PDB file of C-alpha atoms in Angstrom:
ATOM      1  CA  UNK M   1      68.075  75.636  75.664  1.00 39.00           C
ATOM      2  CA  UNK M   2      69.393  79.333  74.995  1.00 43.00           C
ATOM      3  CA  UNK M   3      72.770  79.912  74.149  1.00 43.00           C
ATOM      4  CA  UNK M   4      73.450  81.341  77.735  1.00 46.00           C
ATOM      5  CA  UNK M   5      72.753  78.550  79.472  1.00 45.00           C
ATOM      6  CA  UNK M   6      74.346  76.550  77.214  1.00 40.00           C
ATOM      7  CA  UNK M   7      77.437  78.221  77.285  1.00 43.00           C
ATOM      8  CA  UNK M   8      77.154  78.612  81.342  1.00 42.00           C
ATOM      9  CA  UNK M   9      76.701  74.825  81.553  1.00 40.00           C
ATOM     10  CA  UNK M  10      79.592  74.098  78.984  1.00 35.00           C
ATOM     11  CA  UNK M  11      81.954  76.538  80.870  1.00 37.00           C
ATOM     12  CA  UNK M  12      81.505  75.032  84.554  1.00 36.00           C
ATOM     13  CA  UNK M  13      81.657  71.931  83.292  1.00 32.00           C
ATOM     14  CA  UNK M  14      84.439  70.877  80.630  1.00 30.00           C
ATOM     15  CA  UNK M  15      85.353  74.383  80.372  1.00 33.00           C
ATOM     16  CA  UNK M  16      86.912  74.020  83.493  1.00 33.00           C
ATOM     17  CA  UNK M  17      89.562  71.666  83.260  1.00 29.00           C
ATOM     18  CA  UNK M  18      92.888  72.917  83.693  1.00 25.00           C
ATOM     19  CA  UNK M  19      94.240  70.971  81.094  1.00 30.00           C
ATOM     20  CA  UNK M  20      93.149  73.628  78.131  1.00 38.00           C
ATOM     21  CA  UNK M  21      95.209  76.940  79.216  1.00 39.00           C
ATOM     22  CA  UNK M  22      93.738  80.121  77.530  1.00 39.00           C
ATOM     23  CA  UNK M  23      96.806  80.497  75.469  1.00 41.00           C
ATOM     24  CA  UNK M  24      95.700  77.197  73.674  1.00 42.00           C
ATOM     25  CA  UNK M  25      92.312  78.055  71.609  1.00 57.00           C
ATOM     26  CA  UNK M  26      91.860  81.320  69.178  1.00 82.00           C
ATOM     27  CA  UNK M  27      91.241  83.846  71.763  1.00 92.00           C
ATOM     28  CA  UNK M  28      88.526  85.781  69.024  1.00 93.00           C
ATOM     29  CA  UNK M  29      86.700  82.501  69.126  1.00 88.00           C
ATOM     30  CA  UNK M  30      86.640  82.652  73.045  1.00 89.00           C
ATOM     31  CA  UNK M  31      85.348  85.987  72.664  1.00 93.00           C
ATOM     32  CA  UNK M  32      82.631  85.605  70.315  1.00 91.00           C
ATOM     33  CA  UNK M  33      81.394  81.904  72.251  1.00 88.00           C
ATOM     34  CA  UNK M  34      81.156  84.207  75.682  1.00 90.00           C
ATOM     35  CA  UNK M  35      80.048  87.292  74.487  1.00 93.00           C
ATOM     36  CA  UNK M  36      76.855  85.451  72.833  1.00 90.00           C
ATOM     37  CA  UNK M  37      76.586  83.906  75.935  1.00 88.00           C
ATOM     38  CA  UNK M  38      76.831  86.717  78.408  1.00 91.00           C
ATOM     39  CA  UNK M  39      80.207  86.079  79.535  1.00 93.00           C
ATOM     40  CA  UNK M  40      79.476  82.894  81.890  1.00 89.00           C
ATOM     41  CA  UNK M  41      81.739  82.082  84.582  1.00 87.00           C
ATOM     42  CA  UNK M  42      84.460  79.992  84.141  1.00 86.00           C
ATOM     43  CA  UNK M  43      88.966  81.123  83.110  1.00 86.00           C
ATOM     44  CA  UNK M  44      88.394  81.002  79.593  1.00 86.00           C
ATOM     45  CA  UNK M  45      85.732  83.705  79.494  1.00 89.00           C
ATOM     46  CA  UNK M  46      87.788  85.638  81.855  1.00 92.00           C
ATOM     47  CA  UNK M  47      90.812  85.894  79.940  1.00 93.00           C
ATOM     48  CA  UNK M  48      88.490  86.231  76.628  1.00 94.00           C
ATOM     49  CA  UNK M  49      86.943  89.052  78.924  1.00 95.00           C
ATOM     50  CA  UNK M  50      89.979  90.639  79.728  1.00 96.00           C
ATOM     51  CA  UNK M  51      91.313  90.732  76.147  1.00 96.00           C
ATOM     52  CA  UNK M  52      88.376  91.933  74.801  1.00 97.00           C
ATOM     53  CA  UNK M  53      88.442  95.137  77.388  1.00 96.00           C
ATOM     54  CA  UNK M  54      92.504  95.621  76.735  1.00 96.00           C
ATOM     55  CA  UNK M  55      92.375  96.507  73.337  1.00 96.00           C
ATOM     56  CA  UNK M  56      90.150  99.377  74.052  1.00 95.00           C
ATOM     57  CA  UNK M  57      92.381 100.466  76.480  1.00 93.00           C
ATOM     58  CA  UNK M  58      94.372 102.868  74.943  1.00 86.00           C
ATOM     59  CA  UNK M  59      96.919 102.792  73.392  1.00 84.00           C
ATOM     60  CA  UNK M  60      96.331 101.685  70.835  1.00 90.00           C
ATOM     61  CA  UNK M  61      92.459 101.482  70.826  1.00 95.00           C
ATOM     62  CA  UNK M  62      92.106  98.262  68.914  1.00 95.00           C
ATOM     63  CA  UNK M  63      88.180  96.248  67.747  1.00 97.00           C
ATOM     64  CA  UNK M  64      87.549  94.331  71.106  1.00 97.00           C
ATOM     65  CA  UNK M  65      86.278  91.447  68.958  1.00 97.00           C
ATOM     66  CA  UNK M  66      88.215  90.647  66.253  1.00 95.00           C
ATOM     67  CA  UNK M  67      86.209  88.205  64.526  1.00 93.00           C
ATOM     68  CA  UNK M  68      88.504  87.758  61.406  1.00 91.00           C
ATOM     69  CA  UNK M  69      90.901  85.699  63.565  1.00 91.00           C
ATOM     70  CA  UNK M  70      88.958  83.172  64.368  1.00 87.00           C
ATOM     71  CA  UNK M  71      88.426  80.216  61.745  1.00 82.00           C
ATOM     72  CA  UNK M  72      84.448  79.333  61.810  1.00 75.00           C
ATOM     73  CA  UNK M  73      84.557  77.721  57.936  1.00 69.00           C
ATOM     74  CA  UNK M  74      87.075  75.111  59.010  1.00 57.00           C
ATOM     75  CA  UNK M  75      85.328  72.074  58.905  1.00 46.00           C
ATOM     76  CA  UNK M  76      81.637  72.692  59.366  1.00 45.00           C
ATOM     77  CA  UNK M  77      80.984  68.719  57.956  1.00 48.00           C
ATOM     78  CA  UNK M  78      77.730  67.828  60.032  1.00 49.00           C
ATOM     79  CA  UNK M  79      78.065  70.432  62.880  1.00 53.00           C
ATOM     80  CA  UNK M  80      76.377  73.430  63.904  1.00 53.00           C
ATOM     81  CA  UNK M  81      78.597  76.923  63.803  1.00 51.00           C
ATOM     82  CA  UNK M  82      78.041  76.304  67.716  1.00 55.00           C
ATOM     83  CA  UNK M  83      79.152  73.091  67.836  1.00 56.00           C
ATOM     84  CA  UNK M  84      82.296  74.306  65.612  1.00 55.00           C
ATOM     85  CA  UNK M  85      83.063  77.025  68.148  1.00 57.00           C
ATOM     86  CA  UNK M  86      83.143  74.984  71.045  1.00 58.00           C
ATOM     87  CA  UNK M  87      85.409  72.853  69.382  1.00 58.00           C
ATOM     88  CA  UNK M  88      87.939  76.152  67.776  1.00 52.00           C
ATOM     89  CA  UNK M  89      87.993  77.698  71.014  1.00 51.00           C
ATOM     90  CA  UNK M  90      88.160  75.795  73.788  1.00 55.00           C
ATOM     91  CA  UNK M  91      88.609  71.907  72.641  1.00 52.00           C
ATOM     92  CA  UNK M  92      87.617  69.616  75.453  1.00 48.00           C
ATOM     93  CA  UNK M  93      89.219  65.989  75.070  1.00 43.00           C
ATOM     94  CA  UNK M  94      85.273  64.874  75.652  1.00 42.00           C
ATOM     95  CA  UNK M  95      82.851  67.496  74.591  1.00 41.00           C
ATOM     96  CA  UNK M  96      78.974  66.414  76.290  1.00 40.00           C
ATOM     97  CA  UNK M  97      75.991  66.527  74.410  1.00 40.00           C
ATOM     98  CA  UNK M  98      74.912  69.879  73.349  1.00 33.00           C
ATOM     99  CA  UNK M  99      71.500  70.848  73.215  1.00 36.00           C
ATOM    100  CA  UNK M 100      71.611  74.185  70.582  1.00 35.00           C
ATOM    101  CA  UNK M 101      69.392  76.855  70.355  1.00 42.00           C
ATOM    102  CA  UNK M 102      67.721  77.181  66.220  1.00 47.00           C
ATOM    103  CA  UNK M 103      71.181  79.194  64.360  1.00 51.00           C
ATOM    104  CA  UNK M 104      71.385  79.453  60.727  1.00 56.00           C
ATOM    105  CA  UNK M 105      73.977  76.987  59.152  1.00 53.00           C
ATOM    106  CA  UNK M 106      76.395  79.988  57.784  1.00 56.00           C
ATOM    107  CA  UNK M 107      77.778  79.764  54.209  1.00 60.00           C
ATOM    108  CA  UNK M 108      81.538  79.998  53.695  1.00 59.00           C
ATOM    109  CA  UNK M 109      82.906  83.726  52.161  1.00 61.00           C
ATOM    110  CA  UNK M 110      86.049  83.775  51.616  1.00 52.00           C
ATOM    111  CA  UNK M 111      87.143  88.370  52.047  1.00 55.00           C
ATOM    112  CA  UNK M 112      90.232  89.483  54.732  1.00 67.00           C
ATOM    113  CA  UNK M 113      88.687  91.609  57.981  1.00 87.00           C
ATOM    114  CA  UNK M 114      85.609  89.765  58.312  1.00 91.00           C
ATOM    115  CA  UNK M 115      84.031  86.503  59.668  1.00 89.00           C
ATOM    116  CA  UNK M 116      84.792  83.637  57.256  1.00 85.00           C
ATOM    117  CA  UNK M 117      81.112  82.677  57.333  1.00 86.00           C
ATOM    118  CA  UNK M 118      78.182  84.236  56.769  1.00 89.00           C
ATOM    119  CA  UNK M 119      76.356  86.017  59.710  1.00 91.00           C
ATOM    120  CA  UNK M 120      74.180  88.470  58.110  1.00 91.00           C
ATOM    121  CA  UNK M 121      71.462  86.732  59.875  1.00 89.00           C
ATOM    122  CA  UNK M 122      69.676  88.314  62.692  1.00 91.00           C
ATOM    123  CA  UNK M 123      70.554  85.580  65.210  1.00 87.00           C
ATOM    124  CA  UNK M 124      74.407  87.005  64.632  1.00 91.00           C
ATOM    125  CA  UNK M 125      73.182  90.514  66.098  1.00 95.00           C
ATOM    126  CA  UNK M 126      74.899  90.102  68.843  1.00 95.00           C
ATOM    127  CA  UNK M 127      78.390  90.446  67.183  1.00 96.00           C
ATOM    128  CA  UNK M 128      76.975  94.162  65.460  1.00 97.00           C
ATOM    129  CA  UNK M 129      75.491  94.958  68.489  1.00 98.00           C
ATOM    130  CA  UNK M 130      79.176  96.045  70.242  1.00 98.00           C
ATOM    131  CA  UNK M 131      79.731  99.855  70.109  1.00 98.00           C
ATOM    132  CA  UNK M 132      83.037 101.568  70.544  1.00 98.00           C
ATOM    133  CA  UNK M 133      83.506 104.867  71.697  1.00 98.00           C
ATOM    134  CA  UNK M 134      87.120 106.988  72.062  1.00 98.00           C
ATOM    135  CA  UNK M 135      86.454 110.122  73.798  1.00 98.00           C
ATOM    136  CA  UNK M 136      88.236 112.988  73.967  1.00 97.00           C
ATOM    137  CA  UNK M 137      86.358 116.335  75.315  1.00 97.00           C
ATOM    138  CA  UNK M 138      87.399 119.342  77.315  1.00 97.00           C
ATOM    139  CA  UNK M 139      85.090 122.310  77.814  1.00 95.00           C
ATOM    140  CA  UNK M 140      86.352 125.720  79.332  1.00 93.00           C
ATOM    141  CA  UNK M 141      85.233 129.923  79.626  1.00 91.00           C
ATOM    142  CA  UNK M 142      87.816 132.315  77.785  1.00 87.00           C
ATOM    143  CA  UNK M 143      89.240 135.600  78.396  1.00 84.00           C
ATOM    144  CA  UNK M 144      86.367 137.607  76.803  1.00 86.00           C
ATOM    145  CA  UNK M 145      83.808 134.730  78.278  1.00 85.00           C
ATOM    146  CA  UNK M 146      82.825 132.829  75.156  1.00 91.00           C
ATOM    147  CA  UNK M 147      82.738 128.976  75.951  1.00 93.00           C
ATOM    148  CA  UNK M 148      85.187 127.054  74.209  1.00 94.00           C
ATOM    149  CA  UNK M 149      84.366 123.340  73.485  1.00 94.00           C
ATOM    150  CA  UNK M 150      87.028 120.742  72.025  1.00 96.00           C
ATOM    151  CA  UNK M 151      84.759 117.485  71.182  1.00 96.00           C
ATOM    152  CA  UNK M 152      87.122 114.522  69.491  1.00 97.00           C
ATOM    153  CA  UNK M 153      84.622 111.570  69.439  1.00 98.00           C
ATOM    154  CA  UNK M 154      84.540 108.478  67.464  1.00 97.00           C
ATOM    155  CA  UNK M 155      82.512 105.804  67.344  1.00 98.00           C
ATOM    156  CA  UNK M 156      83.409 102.235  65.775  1.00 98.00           C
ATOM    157  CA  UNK M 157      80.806  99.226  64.755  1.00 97.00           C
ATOM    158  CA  UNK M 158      80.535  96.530  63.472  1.00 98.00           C
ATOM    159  CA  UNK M 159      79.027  95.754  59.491  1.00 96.00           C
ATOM    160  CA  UNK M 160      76.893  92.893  58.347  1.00 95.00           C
ATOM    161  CA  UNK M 161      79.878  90.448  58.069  1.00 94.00           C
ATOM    162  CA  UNK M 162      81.698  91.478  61.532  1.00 95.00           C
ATOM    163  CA  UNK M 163      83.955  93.930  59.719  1.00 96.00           C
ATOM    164  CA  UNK M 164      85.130  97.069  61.834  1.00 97.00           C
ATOM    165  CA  UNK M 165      85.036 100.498  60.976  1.00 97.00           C
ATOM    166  CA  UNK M 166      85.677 103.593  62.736  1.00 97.00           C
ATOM    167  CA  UNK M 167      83.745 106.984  62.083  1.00 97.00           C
ATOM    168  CA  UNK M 168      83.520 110.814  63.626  1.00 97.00           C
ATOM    169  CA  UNK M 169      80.572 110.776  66.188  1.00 97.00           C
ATOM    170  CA  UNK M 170      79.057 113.742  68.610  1.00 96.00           C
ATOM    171  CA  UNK M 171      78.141 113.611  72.423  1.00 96.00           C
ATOM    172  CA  UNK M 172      75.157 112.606  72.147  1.00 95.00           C
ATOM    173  CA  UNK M 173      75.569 109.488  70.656  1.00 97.00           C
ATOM    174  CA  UNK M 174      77.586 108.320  73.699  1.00 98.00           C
ATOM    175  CA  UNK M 175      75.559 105.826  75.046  1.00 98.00           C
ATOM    176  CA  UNK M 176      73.583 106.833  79.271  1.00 97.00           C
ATOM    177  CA  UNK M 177      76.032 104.090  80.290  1.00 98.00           C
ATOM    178  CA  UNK M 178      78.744 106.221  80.040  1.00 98.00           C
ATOM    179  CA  UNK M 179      79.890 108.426  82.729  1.00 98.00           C
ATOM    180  CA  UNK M 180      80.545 110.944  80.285  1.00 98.00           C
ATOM    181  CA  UNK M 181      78.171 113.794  81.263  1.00 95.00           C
ATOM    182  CA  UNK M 182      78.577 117.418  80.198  1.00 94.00           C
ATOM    183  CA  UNK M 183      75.787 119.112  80.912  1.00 90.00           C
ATOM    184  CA  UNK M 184      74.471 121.788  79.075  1.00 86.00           C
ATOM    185  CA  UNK M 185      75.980 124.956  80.915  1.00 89.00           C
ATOM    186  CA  UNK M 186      79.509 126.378  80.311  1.00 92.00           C
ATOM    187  CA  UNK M 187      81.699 125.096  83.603  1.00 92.00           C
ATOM    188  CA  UNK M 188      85.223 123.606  83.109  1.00 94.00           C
ATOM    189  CA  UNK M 189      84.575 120.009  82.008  1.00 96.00           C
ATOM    190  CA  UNK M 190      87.549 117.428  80.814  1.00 97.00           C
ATOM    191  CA  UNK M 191      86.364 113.611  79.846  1.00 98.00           C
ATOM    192  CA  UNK M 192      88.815 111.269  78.282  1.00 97.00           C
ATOM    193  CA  UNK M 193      87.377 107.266  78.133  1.00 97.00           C
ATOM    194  CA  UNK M 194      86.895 104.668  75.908  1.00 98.00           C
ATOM    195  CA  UNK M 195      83.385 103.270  76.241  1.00 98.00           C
ATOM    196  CA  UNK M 196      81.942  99.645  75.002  1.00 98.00           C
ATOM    197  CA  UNK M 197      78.811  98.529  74.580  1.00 98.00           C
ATOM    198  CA  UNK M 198      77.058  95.198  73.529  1.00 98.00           C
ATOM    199  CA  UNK M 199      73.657  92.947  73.846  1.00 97.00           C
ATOM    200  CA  UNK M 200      74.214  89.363  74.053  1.00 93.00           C
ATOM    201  CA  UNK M 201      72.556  86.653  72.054  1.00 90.00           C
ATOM    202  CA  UNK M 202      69.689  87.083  74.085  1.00 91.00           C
ATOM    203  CA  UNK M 203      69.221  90.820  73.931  1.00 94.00           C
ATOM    204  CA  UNK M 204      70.722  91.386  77.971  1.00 95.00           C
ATOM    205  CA  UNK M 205      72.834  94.853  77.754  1.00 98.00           C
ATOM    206  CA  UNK M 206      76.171  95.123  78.794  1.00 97.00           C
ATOM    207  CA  UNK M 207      79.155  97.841  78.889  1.00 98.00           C
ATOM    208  CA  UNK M 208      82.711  98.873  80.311  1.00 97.00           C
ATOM    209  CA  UNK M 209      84.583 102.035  80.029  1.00 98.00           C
ATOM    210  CA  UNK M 210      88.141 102.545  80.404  1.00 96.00           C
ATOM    211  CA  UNK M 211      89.173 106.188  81.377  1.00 95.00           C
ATOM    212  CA  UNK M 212      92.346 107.430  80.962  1.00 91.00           C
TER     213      UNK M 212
END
């Protein structure tokens, strides 16, 4: 069974059950559970949904998944890092049997701004798969008709241990997905967004942008 339709099942079934509010499970958990399962249906990935889309809307433009906050080495004794996120973020009183796709069993590291476990292995992809993009661009023609460009893009991601860094970037790394289109000619142009991208654990493409 992949992790999507595990996660799908698990959230229409015990997911459901009004007696876990979202306030009650490590929200970065949440995130991390239904973003590797391409955000299935159910409150819990909704809120984690909507959190992960307000802190890129600005201001301040914060890492939509902050993975740091969520406690993965805390008792791993006999259970799968899936199993172990089921149980940090959402709790069920009666968790059913879970049938879980082939992840590596993560060792426990132990350095601030960073998963607690390691996921350098491919099947965590999914976590340094999200791009960030703050953009700030305004074209125009002078006075004596030269075309005067102000580009302020940057572009944050994601390192081997879910750590978050931000760096200067150019148009055309803004992902197609983005509405952001400036052509190539000299007409007034003004863009202002922050863009998001990510693949799931199965490699399906997704994205919002905020514009502001």
């Amino acid at each position: 069974m992949t992790l999507r339709s595990l996660a799908t099942g698990f959230a229409t079934s015990a997911l459901m059950s009004l007696a876990t509010p979202a306030a009650a499970y490590p929200v970065d958990c949440a995130i991390l559970l239904c973003l590797a399962g391409g955000w299935p249906a159910s409150a819990e990935c909704a809120h984690a949904c909507a959190v992960f889309i307000a802190r890129i809307t600005p201001w301040p433009v914060e890492p939509p998944l902050q993975i740091w906050n969520c406690p993965m080495r805390a008792d791993f004794s006999r259970r799968t890092p899936v199993e172990r996120l089921f149980d940090i973020s959402f709790s069920p009183p009666s968790p059913p049997p879970l049938s879980l796709p082939a992840l590596p069993f993560p060792a426990p590291i132990a350095v601030a701004d960073q998963a607690d476990i390691d996921i350098s292995d491919p099947a965590y992809d999914f976590v340094r798969s999200i791009h960030v993009f703050q953009i700030e661009y305004a074209r125009r023609r002078g006075k004596d008709g030269d075309c005067m460009t102000s580009s302020n893009i940057r572009e944050g991601k994601y390192g081997e241990q879910g750590d978050f860094s931000w760096a200067h970037s150019s148009p055309a790394r803004v992902p197609p997905a983005s509405a952001f289109g400036p052509g190539t000619n000299c007409s007034t142009y003004a863009f202002r967004s922050v863009f998001v991208d990510w693949k799931d654990y199965e490699g399906t493409y997704g994205f919002e942008e905020v514009r502001y």
